[in-house]
Coordinates of C-alpha atoms and ligand atoms in Angstrom, one line a residue:
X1 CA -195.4 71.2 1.0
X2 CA -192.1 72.7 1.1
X3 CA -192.2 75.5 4.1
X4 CA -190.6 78.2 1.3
X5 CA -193.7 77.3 -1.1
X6 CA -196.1 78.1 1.7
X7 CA -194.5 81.5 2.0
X8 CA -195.5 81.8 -1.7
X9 CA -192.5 81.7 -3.3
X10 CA -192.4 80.6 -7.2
X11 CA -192.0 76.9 -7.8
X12 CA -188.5 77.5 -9.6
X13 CA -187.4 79.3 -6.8
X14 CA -188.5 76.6 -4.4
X15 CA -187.4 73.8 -6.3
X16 CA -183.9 75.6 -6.6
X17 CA -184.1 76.2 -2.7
X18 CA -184.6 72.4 -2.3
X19 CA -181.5 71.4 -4.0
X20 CA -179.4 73.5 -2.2
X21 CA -181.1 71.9 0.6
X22 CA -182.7 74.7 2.3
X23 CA -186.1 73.0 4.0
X24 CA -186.6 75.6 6.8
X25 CA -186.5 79.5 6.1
X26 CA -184.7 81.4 8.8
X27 CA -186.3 84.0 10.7
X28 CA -185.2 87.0 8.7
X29 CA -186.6 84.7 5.7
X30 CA -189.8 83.8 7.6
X31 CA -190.1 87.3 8.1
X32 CA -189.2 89.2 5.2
X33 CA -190.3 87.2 2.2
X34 CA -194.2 87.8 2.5
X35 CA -193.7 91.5 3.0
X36 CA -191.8 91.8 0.1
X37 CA -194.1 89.5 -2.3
X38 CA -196.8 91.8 -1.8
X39 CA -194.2 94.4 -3.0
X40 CA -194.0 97.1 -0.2
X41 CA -190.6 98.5 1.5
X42 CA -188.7 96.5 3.9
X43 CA -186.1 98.2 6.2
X44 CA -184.0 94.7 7.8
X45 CA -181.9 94.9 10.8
X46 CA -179.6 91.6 10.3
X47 CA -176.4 90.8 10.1
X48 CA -174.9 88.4 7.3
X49 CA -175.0 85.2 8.2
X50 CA -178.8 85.4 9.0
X51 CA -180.1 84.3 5.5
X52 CA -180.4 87.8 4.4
X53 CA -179.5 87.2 1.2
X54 CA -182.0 84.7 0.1
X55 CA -184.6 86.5 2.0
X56 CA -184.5 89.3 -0.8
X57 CA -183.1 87.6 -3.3
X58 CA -185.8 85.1 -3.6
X59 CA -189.0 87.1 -3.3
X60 CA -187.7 89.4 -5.8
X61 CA -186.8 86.3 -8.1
X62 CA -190.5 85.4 -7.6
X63 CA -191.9 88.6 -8.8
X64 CA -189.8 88.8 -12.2
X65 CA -191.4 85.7 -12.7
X66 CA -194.7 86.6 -11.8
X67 CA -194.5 89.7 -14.1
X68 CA -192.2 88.5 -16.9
X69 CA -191.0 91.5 -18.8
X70 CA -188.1 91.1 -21.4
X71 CA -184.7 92.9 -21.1
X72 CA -184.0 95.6 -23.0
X73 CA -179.5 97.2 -23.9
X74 CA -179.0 99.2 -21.2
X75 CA -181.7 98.9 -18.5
X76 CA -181.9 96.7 -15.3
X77 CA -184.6 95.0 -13.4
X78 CA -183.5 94.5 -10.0
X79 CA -180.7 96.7 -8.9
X80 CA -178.2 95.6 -5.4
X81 CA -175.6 97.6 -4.0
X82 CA -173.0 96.0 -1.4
X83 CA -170.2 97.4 -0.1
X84 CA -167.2 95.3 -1.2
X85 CA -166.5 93.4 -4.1
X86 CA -166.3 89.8 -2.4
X87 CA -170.2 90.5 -1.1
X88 CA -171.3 91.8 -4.4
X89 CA -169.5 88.4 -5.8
X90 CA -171.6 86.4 -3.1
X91 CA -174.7 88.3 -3.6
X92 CA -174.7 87.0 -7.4
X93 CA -173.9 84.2 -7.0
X94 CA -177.0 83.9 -4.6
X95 CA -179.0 85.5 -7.5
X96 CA -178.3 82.5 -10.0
X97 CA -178.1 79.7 -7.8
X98 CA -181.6 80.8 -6.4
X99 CA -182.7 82.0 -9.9
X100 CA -181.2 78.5 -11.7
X101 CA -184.5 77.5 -12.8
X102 CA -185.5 80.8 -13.6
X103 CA -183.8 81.4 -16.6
X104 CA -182.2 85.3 -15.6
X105 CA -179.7 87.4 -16.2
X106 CA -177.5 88.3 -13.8
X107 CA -174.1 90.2 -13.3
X108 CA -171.8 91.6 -10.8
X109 CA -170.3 95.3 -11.6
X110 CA -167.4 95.8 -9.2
X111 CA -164.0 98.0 -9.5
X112 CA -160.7 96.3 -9.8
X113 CA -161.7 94.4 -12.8
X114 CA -161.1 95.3 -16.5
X115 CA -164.5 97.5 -17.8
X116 CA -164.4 95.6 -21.3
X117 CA -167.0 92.5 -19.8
X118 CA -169.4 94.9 -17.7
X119 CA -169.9 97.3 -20.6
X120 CA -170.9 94.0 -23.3
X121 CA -173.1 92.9 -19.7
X122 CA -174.8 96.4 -19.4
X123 CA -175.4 96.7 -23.1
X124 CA -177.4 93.6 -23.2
X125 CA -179.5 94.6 -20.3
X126 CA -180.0 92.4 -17.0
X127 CA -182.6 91.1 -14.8
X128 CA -180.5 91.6 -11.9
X129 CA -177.4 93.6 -11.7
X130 CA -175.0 93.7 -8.3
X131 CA -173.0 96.3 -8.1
X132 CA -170.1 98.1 -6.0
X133 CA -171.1 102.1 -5.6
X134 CA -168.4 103.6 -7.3
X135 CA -168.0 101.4 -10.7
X136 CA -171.9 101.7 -10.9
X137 CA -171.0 105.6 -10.9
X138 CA -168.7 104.8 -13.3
X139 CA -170.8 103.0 -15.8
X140 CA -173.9 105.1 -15.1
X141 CA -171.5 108.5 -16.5
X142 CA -170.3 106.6 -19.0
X143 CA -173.9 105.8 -20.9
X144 CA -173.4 102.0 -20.6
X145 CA -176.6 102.0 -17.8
X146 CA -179.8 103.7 -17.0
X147 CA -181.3 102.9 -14.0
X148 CA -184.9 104.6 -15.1
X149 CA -186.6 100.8 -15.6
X150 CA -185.5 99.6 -12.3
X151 CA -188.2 97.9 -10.5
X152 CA -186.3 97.0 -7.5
X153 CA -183.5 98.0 -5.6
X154 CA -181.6 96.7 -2.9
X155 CA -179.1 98.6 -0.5
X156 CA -177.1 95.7 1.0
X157 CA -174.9 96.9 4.6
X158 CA -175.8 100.1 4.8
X159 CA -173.8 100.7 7.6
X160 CA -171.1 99.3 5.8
X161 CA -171.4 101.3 2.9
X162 CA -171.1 104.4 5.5
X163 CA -168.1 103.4 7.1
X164 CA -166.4 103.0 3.6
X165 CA -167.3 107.3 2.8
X166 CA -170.2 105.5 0.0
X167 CA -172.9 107.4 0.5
X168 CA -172.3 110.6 -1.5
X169 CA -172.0 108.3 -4.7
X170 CA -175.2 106.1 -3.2
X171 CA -177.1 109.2 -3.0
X172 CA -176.7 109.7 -6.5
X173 CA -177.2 106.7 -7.9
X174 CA -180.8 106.5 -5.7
X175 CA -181.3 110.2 -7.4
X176 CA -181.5 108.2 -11.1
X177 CA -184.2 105.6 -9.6
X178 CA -188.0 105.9 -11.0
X179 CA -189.9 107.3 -7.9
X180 CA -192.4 104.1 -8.4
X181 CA -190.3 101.1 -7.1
X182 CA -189.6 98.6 -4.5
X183 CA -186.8 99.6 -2.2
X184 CA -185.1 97.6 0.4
X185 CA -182.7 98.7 3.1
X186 CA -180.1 96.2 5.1
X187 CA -178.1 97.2 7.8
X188 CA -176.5 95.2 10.9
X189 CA -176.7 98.7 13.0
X190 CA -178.8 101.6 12.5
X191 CA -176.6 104.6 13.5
X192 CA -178.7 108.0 13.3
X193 CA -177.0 108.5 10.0
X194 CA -178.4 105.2 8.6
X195 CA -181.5 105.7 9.7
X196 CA -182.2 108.9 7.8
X197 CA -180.7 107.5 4.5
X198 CA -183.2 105.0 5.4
X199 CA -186.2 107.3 5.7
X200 CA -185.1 109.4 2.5
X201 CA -185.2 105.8 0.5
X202 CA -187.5 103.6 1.5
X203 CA -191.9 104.7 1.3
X204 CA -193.7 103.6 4.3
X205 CA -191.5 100.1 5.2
X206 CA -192.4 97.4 7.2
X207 CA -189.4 97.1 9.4
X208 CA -188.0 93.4 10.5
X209 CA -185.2 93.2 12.6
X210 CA -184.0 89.4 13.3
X211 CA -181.5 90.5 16.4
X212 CA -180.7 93.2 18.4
X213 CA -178.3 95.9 16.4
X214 CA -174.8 94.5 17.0
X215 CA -175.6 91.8 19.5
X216 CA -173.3 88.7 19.3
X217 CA -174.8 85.5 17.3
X218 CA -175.2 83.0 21.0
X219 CA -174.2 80.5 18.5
X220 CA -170.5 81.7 18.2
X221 CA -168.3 80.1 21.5
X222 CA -166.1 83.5 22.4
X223 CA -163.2 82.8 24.6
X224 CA -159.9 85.4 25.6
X225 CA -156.6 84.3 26.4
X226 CA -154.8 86.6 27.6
X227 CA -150.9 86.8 26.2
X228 CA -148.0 88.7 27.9
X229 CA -145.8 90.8 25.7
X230 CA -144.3 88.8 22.5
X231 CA -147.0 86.2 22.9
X232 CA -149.3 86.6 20.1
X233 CA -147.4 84.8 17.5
X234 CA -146.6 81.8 19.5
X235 CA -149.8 81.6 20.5
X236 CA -151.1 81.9 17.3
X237 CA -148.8 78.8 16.2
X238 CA -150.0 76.8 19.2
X239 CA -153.9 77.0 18.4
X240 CA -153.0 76.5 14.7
X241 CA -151.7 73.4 14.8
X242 CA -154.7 71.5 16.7
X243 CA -156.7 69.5 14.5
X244 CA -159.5 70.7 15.3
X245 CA -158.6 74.3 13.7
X246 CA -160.0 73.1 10.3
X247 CA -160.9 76.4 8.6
X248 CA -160.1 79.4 10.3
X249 CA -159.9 83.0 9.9
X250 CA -157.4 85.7 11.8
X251 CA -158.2 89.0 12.2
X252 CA -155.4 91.7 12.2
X253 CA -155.3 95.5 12.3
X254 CA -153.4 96.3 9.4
X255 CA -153.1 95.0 5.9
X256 CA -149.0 95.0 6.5
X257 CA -150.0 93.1 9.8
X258 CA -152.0 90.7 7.6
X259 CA -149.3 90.2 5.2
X260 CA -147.1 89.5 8.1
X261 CA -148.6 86.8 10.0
X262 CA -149.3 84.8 6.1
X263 CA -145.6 85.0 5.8
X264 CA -144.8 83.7 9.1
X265 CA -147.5 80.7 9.1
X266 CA -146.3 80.0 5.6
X267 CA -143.0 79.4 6.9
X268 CA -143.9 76.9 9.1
X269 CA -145.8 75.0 6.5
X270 CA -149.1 76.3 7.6
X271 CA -151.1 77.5 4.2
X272 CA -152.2 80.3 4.8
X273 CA -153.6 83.5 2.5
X274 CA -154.0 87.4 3.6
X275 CA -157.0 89.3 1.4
X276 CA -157.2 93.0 2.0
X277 CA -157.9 96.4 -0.1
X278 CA -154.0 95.8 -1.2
X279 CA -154.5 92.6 -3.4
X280 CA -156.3 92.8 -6.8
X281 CA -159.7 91.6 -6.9
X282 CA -158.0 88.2 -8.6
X283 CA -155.7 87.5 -5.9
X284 CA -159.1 88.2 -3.3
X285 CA -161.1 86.0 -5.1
X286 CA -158.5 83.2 -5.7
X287 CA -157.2 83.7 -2.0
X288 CA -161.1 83.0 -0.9
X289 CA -161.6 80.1 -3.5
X290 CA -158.5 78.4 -1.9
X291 CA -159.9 78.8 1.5
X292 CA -163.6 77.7 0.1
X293 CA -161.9 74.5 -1.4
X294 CA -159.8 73.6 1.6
X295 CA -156.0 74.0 -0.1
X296 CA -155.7 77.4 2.1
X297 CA -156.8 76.4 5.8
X298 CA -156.2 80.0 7.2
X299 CA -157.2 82.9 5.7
X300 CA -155.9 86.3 7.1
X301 CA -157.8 89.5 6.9
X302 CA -158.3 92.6 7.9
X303 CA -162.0 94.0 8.8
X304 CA -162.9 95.8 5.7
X305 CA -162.5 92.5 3.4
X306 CA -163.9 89.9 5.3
X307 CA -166.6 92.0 6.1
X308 CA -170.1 90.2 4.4
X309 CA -167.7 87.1 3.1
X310 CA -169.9 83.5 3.1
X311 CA -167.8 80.4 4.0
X312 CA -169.3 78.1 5.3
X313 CA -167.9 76.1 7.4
X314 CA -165.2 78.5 9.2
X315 CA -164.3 76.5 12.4
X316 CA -162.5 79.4 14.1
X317 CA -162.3 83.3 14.0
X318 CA -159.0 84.4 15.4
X319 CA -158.2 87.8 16.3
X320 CA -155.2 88.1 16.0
X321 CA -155.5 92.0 17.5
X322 CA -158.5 93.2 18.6
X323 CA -160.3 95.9 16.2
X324 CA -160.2 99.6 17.3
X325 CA -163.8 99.8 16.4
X326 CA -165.9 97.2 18.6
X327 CA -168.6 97.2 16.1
X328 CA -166.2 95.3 13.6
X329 CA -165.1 92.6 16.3
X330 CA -169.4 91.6 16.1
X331 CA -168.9 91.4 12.2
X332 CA -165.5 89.2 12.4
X333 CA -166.7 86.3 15.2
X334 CA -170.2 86.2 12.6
X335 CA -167.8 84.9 9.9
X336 CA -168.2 81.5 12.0
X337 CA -170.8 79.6 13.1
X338 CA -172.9 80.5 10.0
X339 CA -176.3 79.2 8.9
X340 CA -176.6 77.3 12.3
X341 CA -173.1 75.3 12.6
X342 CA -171.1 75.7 16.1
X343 CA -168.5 78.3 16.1
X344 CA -165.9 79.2 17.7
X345 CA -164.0 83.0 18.1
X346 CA -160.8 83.3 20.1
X347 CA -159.0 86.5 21.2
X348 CA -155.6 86.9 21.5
X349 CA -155.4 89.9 24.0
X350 CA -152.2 91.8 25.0
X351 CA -152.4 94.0 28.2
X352 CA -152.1 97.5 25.8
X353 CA -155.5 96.1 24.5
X354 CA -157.6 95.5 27.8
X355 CA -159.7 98.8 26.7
X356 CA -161.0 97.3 24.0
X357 CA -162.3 94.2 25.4
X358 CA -163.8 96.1 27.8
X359 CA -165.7 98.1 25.0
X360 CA -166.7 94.7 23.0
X361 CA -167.9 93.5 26.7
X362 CA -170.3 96.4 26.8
X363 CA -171.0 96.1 23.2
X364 CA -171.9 92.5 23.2
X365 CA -173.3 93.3 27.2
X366 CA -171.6 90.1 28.0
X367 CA -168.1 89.3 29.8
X368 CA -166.2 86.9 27.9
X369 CA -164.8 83.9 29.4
X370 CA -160.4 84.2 29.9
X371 CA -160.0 80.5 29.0
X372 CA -156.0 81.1 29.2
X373 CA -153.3 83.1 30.5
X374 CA -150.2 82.6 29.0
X375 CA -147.1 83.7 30.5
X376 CA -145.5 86.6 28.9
X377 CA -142.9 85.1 25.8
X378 CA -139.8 86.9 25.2
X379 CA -140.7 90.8 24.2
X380 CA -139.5 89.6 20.8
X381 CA -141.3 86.4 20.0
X382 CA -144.1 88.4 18.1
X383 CA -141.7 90.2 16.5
X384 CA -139.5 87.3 15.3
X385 CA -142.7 85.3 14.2
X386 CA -144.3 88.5 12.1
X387 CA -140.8 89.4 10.9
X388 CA -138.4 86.8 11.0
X389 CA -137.2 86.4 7.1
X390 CA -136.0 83.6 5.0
X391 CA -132.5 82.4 6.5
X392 CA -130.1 84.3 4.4
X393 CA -128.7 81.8 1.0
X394 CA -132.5 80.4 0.9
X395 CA -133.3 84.0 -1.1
X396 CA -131.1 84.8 -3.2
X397 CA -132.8 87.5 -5.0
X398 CA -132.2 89.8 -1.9
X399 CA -136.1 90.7 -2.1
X400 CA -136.9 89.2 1.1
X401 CA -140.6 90.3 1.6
X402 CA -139.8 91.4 5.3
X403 CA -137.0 93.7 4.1
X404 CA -137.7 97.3 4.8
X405 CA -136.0 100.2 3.3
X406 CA -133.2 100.7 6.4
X407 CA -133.6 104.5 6.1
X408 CA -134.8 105.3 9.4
X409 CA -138.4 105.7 7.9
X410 CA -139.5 102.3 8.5
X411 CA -141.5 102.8 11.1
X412 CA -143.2 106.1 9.2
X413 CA -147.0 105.2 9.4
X414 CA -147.0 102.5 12.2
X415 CA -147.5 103.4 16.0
X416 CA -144.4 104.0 17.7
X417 CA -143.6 100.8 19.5
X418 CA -141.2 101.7 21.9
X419 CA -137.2 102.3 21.7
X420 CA -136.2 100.3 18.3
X421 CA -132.4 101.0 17.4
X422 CA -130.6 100.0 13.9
X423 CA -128.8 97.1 16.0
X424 CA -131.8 95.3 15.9
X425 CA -131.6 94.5 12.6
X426 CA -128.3 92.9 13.3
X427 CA -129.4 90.8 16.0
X428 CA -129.5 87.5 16.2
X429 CA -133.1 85.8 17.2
X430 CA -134.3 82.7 18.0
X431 CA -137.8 81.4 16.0
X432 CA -139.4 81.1 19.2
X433 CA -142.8 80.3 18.1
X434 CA -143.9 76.5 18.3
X435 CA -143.3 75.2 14.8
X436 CA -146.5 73.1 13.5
X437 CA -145.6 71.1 11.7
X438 CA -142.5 69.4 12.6
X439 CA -141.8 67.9 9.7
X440 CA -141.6 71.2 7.2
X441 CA -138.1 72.2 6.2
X442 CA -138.9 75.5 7.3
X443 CA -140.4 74.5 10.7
X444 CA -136.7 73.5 11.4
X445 CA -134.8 76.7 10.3
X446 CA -133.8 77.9 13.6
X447 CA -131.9 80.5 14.7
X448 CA -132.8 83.3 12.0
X449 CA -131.0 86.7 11.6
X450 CA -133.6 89.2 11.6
X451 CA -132.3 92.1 9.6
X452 CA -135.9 93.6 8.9
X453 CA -137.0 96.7 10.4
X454 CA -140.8 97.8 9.7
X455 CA -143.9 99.0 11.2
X456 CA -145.3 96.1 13.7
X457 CA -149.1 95.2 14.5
X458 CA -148.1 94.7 17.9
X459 CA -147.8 97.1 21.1
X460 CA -146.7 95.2 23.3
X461 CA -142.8 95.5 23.8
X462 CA -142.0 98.1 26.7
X463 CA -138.7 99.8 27.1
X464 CA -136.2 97.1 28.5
X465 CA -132.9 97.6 31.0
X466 CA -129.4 97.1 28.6
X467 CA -129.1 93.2 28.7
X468 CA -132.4 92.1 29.8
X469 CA -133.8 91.2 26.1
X470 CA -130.4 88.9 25.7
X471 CA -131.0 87.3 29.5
X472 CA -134.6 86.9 27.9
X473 CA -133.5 85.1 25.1
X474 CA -131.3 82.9 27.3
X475 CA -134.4 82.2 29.2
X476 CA -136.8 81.4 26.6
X477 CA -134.8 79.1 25.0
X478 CA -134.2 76.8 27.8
X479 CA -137.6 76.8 28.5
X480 CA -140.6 75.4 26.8
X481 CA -143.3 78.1 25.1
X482 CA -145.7 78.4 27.8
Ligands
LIG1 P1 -176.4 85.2 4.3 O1 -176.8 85.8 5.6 O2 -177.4 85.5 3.2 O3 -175.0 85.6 4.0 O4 -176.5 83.6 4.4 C1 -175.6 82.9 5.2 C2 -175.5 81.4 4.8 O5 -176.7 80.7 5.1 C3 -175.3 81.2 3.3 O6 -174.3 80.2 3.2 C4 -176.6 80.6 2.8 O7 -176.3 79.7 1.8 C5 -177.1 79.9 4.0 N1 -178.6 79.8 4.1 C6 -179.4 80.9 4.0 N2 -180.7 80.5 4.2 C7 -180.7 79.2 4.5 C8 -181.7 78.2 4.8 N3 -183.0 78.5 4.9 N4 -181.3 77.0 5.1 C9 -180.0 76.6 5.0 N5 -179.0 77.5 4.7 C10 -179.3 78.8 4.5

């Protein structure tokens, strides 16, 4: 007997589990799904990555089957919220691959999208609807749902859901919810705030927590090298270009910083794809179908939209800069070494950053191994790899994406970086990061102008002596990248 049938799962649900080639629940699974069979509360500690997702999604699955119960325009069975879009797309996707003997309804209600599809969705009815907070809001204040026939209800990264300023609209939504339900509550930390959200929501849970609040997944390798100033970008090139970086994601700060490094890896024939709350929900979604299928084999993000993605296979997490909140550097290294592959997360730390390892060492109560020091590249290596444009002819529309607006505003909303004068943009700069592939055109387009001034992700450059960045130059390019 299939270990998920002894847990007492339906036989649809098991025989869909079985061709997706799950055999052995996970703890959180092992844990979770006979609680919520027998239909109480469950408050989950876990992260994504831990099987979370089938360990509500299937017990619930099992008990619209047990109770069958047509659906009626306008009402929903099982209610989900998630914080972003991309989980919410995940989380439905669970629902019908797990439910695809099951024969439910199921859609995803998320903003960014046209309203036209969700409203024909809602007016049906659904056996399971996913939904973002604020489009729920939305729909709920238009008419097009009532949540008064909800039998279940799932609040998917709470903690999440607080960082993003959710919980006034979550609160509401919860206030249209029959008293008489099953409620469950996930969150990867439990933060005082949390936890009384928690204990207005849920009736008496049974509480499983699968690891420590923000403890690092022992499956993920971690490893620091340390870069001197200008380094990151070469350094980034270097680790890039080794086979063995199959499917890797790299963390920046910024969305603009995110944007930045695609455009530089693109132009050394590396594909890579930024997602971030900038691009439409149609460029996130085909920017993570490309990395899924293997035609992107970087994807760049920043924290809030990679948070709760599922690809499997990620080989590598880079952080490209560390996060300012060490809570989110636990999330980004969980994006590998998922369902029980190897992973590996590498940091590429700067000396203006050393504070925040430190705090990820304390959070993750571990020191993490310094597998390289690299020797510090010329103070303007990061910047020509995140800025360094086209070579001038190549765009002759004059909309090179690096251009800023030259108005002395540039740097309006970025950190102050240091002295930065307008004849930087006339300066001439080597491409000083190791190309990867040797044989792109662009790989070969050495020296560049850079004529782009603009807010950088990177604090490393210190004010210099008149001279020294030219005797710098000199020096770096009759010497190999360290
Ligand atoms: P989640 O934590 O729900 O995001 O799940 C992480 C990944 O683990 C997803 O890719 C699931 O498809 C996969 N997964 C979940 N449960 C199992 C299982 N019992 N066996 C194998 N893979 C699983």
């Amino acid at each position: 007997m299939n270990s998920f049938s002894a847990l007492g799962l339906a036989e649809q649900v098991v025989r869909a589990l079985s061709k997706e080639d799950y055999t052995v629940p996970t703890p959180i699974q092992a844990q979770s799904i006979p609680i919520l069979l027998k239909g109480h509360d469950l408050l989950g500690i876990a992260q994504t990555g831990t099987g979370k997702t089938a360990a509500f999604a299937t017990p619930l699955l099992t008990r619209m089957l047990q109770n069958p119960r047509p659906v009626t325009p306008r009402n929903v069975r099982v209610l989900v919220m998630a914080p972003t879009r991309e989980l919410a797309a995940q989380i439905a996707d669970s629902f019908k691959t797990y439910g695809q003997f099951a024969g439910i309804t199921v859609a995803t209600i998320v903003g960014g999208v046209s309203y036209g599809p969700q409203v024909k969705a809602l007016h049906r009815g659904l056996d399971v609807l996913v939904a973002t907070p604020g489009r729920l809001l939305d729909h709920m204040q238009e008419g097009n749902v009532r949540l008064d026939k909800v039998e279940a209800v799932v609040l998917d990264e709470a903690d999440h859901m607080f960082d993003l300023g959710f919980i006034v609209p979550i609160r509401k939504i919860l206030a249209k919810l029959p008293k008489t339900r099953q409620s469950l509550f996930f969150s990867a930390t439990m933060p005082r705030e949390i936890s009384a959200l928690a204990s207005e929501f849920l009736h008496k849970p049974e509480r499983v927590e699968v690891a420590p609040a923000a403890t690092t997944t022992e499956r993920v390798r971690q490893e620091v090298i340390m870069v001197g100033a200008g380094g990151k970008g070469p350094a980034l090139l270097d680790l890039l270009k080794k086979p063995e970086f199959e499917r890797t994601i790299v963390f920046t700060r910024t969305k603009r910083g995110a944007d930045k490094v695609c455009k530089a890896l693109d132009r050394t024939g590396i594909v890579a794809l930024a997602i971030h709350g900038n691009k439409s929900q149609n460029q996130r979604q085909a920017a993570l179908d490309s990395f899924k299928s293997g035609r992107a084999t970087v994807l760049v993000a920043t924290d809030i939209a990679a948070r709760g993605i599922d690809v499997p296979m990620v080989s590598h997490v880079i952080n490209f800069e560390l996060p300012d909140v060490p809570e989110s550097y636990v999330h980004r290294i969980g994006r590998t070494a998922r369902a029980g592959a190897e992973g590996i997360a590498i940091s590429l730390v700067d000396a203006s950053e050393r504070h925040l390892l430190r705090a990820i060492e304390k959070l993750v109560r571990q020191p993490i191994e310094v597998t390289a020091r690299l020797a510090g590249a010329s103070a303007e290596s990061d910047e020509a790899f995140i800025e360094a444009p086209k070579p001038r002819g190549r765009n002759n529309s004059g909309k090179n994406a690096n251009q800023r607006p030259q108005n002395g505003k540039a740097n309006a909303g970025g950190r102050n970086n240091g002295p930065r004068t307008d004849d930087a943009r006339s300066r001439r700069r080597p491409f000083t990061g190791t190309p990867t592939h040797a044989s792109s055109p662009r790989a070969a387009e050495a020296p560049r102008t850079v004529d782009a001034v603009g807010e950088r992700p990177i604090t490393t450059r210190k004010p210099q002596r008149p001279g020294s960045r030219a005797r710098e130059r000199h020096r770096q390019s009759q010497q190999p990248q360290a």
